[in-house]
CSV table of C-alpha atoms and ligand atoms in Angstrom, one decimal:
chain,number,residue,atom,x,y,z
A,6,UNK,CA,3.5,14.6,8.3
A,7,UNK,CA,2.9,14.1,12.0
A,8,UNK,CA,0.6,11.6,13.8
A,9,UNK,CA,-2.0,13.2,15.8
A,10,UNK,CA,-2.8,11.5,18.5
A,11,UNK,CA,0.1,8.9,19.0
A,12,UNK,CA,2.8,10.2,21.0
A,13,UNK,CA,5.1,8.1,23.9
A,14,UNK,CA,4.0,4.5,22.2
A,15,UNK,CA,6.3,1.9,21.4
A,16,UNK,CA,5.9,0.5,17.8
A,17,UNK,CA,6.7,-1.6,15.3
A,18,UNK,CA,6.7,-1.3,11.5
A,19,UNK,CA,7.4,-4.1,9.6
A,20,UNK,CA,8.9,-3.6,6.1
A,21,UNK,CA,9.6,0.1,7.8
A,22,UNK,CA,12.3,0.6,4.8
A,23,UNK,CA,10.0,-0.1,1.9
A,24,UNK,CA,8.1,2.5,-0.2
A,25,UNK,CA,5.0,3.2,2.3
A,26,UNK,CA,6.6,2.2,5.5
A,27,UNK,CA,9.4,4.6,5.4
A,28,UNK,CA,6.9,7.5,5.3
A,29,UNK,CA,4.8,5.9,8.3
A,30,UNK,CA,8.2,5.6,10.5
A,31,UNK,CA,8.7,9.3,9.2
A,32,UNK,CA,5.3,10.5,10.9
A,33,UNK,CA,6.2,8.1,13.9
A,34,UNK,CA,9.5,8.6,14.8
A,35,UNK,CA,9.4,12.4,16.6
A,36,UNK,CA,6.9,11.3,19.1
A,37,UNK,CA,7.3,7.7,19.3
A,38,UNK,CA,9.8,5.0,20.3
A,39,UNK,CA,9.5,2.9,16.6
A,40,UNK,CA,11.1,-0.3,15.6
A,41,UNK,CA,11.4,-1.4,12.5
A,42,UNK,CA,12.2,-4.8,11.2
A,43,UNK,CA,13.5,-5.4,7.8
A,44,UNK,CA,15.3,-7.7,5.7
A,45,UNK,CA,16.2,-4.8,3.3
A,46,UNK,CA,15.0,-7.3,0.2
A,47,UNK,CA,13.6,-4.3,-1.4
A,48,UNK,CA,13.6,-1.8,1.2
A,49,UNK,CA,16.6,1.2,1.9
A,50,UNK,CA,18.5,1.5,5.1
A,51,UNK,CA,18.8,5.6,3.9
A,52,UNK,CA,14.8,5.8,3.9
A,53,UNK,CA,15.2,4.9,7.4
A,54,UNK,CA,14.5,7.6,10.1
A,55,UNK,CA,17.8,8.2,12.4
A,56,UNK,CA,15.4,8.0,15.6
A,57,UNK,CA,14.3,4.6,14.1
A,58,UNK,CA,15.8,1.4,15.8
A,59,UNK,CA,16.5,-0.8,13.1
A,60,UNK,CA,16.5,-4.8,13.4
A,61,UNK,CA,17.8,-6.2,10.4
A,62,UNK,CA,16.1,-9.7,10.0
A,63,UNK,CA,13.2,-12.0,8.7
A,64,UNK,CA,9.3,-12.0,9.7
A,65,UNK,CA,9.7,-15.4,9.2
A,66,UNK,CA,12.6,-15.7,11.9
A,67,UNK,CA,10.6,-16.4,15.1
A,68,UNK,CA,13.8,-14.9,16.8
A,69,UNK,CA,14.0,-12.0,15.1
A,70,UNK,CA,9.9,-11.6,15.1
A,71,UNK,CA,9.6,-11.9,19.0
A,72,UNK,CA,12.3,-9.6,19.6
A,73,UNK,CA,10.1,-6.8,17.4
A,74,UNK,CA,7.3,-7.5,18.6
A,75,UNK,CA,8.0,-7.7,22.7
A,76,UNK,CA,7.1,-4.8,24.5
A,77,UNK,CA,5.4,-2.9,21.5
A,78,UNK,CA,1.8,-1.5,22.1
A,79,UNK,CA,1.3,-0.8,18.6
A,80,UNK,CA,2.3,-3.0,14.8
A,81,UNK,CA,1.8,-1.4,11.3
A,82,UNK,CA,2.7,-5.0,9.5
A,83,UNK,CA,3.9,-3.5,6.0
A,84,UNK,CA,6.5,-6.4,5.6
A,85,UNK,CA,5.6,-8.6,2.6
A,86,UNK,CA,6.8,-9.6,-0.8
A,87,UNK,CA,4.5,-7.3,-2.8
A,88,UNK,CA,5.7,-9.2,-6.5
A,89,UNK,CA,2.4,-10.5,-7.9
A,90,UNK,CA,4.2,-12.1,-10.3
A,91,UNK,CA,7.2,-13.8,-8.1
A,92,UNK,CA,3.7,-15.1,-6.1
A,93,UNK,CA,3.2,-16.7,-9.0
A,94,UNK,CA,5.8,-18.6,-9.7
A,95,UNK,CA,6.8,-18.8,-6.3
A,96,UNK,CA,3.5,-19.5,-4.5
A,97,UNK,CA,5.4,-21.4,-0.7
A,98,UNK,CA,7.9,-18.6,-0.6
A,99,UNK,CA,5.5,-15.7,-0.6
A,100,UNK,CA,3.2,-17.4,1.4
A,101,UNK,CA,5.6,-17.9,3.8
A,102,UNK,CA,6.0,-14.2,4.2
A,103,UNK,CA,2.9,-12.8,3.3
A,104,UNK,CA,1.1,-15.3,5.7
A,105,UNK,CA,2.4,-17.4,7.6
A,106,UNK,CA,5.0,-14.7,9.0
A,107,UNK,CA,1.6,-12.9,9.9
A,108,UNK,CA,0.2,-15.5,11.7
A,109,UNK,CA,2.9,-15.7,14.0
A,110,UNK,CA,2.9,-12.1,14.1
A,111,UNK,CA,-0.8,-12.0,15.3
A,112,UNK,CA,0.0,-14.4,18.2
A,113,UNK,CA,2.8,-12.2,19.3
A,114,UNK,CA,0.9,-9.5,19.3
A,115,UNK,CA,-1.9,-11.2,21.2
A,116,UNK,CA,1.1,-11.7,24.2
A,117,UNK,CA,1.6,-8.1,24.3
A,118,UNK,CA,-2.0,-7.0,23.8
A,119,UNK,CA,-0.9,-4.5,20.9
A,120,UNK,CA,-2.7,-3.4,18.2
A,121,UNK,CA,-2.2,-4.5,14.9
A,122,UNK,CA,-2.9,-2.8,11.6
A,123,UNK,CA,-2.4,-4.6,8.5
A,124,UNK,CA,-1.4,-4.1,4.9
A,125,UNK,CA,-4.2,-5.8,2.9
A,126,UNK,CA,-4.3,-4.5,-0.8
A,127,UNK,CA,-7.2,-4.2,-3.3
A,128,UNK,CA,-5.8,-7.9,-4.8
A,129,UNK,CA,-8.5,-9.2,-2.9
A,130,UNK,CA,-11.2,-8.4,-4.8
A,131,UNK,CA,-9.7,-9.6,-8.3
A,132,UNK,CA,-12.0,-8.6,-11.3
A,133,UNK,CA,-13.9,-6.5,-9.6
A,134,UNK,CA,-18.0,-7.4,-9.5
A,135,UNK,CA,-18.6,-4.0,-9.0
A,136,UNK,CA,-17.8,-0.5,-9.8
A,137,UNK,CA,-16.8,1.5,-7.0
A,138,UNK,CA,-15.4,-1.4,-5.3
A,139,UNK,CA,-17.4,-1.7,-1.7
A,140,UNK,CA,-15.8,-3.4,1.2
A,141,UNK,CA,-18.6,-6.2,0.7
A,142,UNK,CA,-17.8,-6.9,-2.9
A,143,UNK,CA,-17.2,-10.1,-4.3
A,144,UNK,CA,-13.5,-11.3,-3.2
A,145,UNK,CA,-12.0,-13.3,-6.1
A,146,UNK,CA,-7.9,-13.4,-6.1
A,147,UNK,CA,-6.3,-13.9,-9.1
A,148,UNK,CA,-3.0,-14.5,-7.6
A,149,UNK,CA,-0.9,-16.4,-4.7
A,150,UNK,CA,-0.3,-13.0,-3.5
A,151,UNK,CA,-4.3,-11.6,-3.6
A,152,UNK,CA,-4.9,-14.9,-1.7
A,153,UNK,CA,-2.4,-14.4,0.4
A,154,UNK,CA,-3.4,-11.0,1.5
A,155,UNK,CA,-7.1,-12.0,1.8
A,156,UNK,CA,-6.2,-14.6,4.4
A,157,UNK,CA,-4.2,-12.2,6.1
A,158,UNK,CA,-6.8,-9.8,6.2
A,159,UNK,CA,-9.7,-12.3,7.4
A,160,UNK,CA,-7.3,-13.6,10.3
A,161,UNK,CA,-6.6,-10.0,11.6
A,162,UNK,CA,-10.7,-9.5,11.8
A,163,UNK,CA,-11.4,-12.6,13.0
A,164,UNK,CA,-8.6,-12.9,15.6
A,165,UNK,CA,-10.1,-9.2,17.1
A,166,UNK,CA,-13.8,-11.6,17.2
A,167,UNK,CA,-12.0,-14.6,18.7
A,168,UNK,CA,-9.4,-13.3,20.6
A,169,UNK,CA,-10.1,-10.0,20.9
A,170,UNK,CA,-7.1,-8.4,19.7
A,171,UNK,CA,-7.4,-4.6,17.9
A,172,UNK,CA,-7.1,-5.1,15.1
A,173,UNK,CA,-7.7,-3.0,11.6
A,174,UNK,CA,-6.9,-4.4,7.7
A,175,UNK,CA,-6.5,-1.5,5.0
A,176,UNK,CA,-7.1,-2.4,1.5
A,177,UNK,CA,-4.2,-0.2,-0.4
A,178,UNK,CA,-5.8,0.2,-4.0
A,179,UNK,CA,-2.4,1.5,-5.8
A,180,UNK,CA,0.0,3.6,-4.0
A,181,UNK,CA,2.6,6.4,-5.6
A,182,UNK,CA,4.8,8.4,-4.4
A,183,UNK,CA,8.6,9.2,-3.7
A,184,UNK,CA,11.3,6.2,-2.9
A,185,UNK,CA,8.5,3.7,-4.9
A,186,UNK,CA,11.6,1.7,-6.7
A,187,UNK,CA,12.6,-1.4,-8.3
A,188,UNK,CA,11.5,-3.7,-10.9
A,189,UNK,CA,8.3,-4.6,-8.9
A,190,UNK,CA,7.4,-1.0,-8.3
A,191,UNK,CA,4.1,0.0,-10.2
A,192,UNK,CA,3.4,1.7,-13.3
A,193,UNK,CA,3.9,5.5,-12.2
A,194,UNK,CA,7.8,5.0,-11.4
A,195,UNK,CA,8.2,3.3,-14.1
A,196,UNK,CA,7.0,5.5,-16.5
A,197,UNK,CA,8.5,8.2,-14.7
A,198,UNK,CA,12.0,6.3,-15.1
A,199,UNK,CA,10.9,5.7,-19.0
A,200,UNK,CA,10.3,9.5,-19.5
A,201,UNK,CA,13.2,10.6,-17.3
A,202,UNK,CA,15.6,9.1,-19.5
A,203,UNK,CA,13.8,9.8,-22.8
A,204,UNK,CA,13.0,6.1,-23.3
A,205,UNK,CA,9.3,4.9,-24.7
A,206,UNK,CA,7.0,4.8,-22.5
A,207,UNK,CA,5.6,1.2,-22.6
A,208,UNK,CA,2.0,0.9,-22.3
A,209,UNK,CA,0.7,-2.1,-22.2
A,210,UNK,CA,-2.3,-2.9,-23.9
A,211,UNK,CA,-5.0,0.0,-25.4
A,212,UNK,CA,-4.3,1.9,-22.1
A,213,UNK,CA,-8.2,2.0,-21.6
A,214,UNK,CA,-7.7,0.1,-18.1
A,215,UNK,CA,-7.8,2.1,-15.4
A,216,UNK,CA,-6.5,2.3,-11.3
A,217,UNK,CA,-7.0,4.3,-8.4
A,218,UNK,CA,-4.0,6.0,-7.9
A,219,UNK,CA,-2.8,7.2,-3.9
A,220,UNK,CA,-1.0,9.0,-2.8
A,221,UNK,CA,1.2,7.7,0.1
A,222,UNK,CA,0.8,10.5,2.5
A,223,UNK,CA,-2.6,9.6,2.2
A,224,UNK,CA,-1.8,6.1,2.9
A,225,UNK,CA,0.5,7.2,5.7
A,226,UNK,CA,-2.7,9.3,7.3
A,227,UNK,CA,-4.9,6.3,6.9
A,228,UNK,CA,-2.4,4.1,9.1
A,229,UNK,CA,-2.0,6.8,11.4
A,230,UNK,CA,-6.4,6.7,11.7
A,231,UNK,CA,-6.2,2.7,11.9
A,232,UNK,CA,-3.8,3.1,14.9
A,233,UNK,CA,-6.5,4.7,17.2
A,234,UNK,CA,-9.8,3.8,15.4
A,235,UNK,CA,-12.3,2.2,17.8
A,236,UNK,CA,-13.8,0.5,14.4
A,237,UNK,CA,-11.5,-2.7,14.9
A,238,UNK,CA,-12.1,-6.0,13.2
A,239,UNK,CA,-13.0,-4.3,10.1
A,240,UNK,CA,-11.0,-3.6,6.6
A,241,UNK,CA,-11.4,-0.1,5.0
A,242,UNK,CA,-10.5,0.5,1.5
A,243,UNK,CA,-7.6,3.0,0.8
A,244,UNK,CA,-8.1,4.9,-2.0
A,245,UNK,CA,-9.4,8.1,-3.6
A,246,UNK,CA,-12.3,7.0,-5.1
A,247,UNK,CA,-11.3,8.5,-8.8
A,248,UNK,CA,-9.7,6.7,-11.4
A,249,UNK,CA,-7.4,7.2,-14.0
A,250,UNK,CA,-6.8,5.7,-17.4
A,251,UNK,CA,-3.1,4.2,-18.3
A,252,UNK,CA,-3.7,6.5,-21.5
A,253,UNK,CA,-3.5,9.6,-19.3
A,254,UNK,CA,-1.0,8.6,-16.9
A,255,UNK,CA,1.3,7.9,-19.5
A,256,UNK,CA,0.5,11.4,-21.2
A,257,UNK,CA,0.1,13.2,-17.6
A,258,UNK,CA,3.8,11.8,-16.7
A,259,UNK,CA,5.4,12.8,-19.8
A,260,UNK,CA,4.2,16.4,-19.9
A,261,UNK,CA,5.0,16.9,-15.8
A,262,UNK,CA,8.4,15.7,-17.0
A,263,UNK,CA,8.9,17.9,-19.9
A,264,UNK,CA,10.2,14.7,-22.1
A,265,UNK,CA,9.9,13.7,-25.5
A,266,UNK,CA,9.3,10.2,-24.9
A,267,UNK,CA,7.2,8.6,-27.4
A,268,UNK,CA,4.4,6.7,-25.9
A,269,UNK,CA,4.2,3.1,-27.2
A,270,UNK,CA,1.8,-0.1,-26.8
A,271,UNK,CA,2.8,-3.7,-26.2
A,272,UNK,CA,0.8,-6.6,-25.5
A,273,UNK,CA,-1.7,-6.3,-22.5
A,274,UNK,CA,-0.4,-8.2,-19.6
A,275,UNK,CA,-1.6,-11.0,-19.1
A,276,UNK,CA,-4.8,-11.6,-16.6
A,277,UNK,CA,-4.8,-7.5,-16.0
A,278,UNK,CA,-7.5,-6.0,-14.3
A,279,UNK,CA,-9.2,-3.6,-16.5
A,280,UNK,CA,-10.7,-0.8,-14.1
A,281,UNK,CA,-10.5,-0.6,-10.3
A,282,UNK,CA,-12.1,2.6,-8.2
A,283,UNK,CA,-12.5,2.4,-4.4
A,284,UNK,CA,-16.3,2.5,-2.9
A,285,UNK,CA,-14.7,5.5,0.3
A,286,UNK,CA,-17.8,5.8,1.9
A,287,UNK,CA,-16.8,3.4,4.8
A,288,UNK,CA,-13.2,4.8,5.0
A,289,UNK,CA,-14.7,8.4,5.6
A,290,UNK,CA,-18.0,7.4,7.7
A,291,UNK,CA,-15.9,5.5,10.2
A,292,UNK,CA,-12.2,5.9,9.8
A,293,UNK,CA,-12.8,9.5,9.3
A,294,UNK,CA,-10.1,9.1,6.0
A,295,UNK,CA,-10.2,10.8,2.8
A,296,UNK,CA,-7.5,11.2,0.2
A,297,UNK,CA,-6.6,14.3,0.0
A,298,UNK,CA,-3.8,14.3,-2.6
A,299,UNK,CA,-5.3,15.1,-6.0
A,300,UNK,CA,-3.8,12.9,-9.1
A,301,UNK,CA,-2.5,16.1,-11.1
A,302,UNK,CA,-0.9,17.7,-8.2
A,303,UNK,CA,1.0,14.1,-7.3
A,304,UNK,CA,2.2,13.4,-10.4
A,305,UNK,CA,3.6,16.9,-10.7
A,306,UNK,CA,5.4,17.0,-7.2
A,307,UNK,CA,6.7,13.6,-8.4
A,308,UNK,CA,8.2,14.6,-11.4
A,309,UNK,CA,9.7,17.5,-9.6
A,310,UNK,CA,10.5,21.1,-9.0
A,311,UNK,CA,7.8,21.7,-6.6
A,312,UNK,CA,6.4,20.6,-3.3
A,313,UNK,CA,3.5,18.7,-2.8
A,314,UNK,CA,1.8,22.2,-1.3
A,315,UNK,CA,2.7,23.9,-4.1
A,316,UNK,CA,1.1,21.7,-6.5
A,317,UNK,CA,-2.1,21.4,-4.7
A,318,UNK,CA,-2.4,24.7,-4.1
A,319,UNK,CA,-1.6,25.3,-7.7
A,320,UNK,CA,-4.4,23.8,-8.6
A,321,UNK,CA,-4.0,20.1,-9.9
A,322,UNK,CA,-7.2,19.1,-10.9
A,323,UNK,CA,-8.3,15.5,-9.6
A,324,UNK,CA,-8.6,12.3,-11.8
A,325,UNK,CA,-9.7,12.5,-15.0
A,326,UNK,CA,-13.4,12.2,-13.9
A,327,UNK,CA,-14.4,9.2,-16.2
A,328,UNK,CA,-16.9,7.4,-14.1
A,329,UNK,CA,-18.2,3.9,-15.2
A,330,UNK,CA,-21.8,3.2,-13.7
B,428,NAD,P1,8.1,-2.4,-0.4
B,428,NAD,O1,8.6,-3.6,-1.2
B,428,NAD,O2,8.7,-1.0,-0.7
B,428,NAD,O3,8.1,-2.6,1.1
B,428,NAD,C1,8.1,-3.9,1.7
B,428,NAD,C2,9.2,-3.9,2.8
B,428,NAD,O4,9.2,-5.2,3.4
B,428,NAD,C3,10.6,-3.7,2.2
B,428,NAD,O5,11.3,-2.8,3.0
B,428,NAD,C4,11.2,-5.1,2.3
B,428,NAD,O6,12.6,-5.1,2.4
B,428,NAD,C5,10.5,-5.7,3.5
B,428,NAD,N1,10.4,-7.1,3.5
B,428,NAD,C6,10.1,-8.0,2.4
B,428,NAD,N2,10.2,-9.2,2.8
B,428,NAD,C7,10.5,-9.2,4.1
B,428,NAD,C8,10.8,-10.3,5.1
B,428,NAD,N3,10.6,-11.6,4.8
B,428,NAD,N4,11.2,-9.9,6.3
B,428,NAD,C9,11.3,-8.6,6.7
B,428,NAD,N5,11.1,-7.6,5.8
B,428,NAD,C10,10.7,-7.9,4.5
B,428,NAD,O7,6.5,-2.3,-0.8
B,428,NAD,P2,5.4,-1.2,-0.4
B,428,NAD,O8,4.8,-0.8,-1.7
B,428,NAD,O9,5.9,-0.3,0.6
B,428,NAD,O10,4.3,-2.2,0.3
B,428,NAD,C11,4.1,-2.2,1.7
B,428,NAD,C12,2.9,-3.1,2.0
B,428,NAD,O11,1.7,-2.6,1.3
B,428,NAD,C13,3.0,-4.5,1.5
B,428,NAD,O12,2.4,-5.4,2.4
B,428,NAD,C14,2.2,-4.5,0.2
B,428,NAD,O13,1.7,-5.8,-0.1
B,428,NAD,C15,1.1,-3.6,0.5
B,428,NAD,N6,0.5,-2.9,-0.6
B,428,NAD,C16,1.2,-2.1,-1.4
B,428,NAD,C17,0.5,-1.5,-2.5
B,428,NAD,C18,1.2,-0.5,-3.4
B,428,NAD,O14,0.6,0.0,-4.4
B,428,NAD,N7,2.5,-0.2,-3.2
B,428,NAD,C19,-0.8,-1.8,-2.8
B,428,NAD,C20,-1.5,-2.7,-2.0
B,428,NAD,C21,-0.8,-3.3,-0.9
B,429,UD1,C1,-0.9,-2.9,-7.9
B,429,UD1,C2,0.2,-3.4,-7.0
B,429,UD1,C3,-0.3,-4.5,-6.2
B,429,UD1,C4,-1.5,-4.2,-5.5
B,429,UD1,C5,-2.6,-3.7,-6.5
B,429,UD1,C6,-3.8,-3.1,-5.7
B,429,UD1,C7,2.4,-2.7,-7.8
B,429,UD1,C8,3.6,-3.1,-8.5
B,429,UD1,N1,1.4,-3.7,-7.7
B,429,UD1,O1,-1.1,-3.9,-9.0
B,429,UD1,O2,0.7,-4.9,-5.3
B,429,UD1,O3,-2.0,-5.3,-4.8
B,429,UD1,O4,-2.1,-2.6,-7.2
B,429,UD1,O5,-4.6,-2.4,-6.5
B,429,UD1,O6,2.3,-1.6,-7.2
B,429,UD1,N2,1.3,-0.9,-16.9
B,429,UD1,C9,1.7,-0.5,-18.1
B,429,UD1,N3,3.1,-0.3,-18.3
B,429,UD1,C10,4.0,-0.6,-17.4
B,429,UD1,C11,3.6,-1.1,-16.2
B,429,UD1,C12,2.3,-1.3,-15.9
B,429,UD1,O7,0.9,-0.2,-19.0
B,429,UD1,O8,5.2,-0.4,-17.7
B,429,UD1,C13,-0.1,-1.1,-16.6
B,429,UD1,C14,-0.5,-2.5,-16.2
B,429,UD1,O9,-0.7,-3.4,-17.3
B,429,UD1,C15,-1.7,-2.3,-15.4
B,429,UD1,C16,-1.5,-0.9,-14.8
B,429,UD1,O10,-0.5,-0.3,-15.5
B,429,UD1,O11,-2.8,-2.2,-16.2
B,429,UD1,C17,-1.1,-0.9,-13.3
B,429,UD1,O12,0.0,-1.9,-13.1
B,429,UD1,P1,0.8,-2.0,-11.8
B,429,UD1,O13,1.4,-0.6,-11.4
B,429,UD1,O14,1.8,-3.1,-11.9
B,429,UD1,O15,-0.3,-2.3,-10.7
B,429,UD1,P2,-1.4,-3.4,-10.5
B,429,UD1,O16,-1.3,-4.5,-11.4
B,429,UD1,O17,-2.7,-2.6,-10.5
């Protein structure tokens, strides 16, 4: 994908080898001058654009942080340690990264006047109070990481009040899409992995719950609309607005795979959210985003043998369309 709009800027991704950040550096890198700094914890030097330079090193090293940052007109801060459960039982460290790294971060970017986008997540709202999930709902983190990325999001919009920096925070509901890896790396790789290999694929719980799933291009586009917006000091939800059940993930991944995989249950994990949908309406009235990567069509690129094109314009059908009122 390109980026429309942002062309001769000097920028900065941070975690620019993870999942989503590699993609964004993709759109970036033809037209712009893009850093990226990475500790390459979970993210891949080969998912790395060639016209990327790369600094390997900490957002919590001040020395390595300021060198990022100086000179840069523009930060996508995608750096973080995105293991719920690692926040949990090691609430300091991931604060350390998820916040007070971005703290710093803000102040540098203050010094060069740049604008900041940040990667704030749908963690913040918890058990959701409501169904779609607004931008106003109730914000109730059930983990070190949701609070982390709640206080992250609430400094970058009120630093663009105090301090007037730009400043946007998108709220990532969950993200798919190719190089998503690792133990930590959501429920659609890993059942991909299961029915790859012919393994069971492991639901856990009824597989009633349900997510919205989005696609990273998608994510990539709605970084790309952050980075000019003149809606700063706000957060947007990024999602599709559809949701889909674990049930039919699991059964949607298995037939795009053509494997034999049993589908089994284990315990429900514990504390899981049981539905999340994103509220869009403020993403499309004034970011001007919506997702427009339909479930089936994802899933099927995914699993392989065709292009994302060809699966849309094959038809994959959207989410399963159950709708909770
Ligand atoms: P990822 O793990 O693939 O990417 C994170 C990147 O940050 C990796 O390249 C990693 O090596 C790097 N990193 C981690 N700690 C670092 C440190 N201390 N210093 C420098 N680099 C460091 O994860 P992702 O899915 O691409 O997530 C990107 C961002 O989006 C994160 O902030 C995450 O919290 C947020 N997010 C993701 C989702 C999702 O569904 N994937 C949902 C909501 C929010
Ligand atoms: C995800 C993100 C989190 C983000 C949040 C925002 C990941 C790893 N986590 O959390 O960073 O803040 O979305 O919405 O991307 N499941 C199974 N079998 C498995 C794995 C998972 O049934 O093998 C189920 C889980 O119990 C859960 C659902 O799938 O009900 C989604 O799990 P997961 O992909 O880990 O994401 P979230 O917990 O929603």
């Amino acid at each position: 994908m390109d980026a429309p709009g942002i062309r001769g800027r000097t920028v900065l991704v941070t975690g620019g080898a993870g999942f989503i950040g590699s993609h964004l550096v993709d759109a970036l890198a033809p037209h712009n001058e893009v850093r990226v700094l990475d500790n390459f914890s979970t993210g891949s030097r080969d998912h790395v654009h060639d016209d990327a330079d790369v600094i390997d090193g900490d957002v919590a090293d001040p020395v390595a942080l300021g060198r990022a940052v100086r000179d840069v007109d523009l930060v996508f801060h995608l750096a973080a340690l995105v293991s719920v459960d690692l926040s949990v039982e090691q609430p300091r460290r991931s604060n350390e990264t998820n916040l007070e790294s971005s703290l710093l971060l803000l102040d540098l970017a203050r010094q060069e006047d740049a604008r900041v986008v940040v990667a704030s997540s749908a963690a913040v709202y918890g058990h959701p109070s409501e169904l779609p999930i607004s931008e106003t709902a109730r914000t109730e983190p059930t983990s070190p990481y949701g609070i982390q990325k709640l206080a992250l999001d609430q400094y970058a919009r009120r630093y663009a009040e105090l301090y007037d920096l730009s400043t946007v925070a998108l709220r990532f509901f969950n993200v798919y899409g190719p190089r998503q890896r690792g133990p930590y790396s959501g429920v659609i790789s890993t059942f991909l992995e299961q029915a790859r290999a012919g393994d069971p694929i492991t639901i856990e719980g009824d597989g009633e719950q349900t997510r919205d799933f989005v696609h990273v291009r998608d994510v990539v586009r709605a970084n790309l609309l952050a980075a000019t917006t003149d809606e700063t000091g706000e957060a947007f939800n990024v999602g599709t607005g559809e949701r889909t059940s674990i049930r039919h993930l699991a059964e949607t991944v298995r037939n795009a795979t053509d494997s034999s995989s049993p589908i089994v249950h284990r315990d429900p994990r514990p504390g899981d959210i049981t539905h999340s949908r994103a509220e869009t309406t403020k993403a499309r009235r004034r970011l001007g985003f919506d997702a427009e990567i339909p479930f089936e069509a994802g899933i099927r690129s995914l699993a392989g043998g065709t292009s994302l094109e060809a699966a849309i314009s094959d038809g994959g059908s959207s989410a399963d369309g159950e709708s909770i009122t």
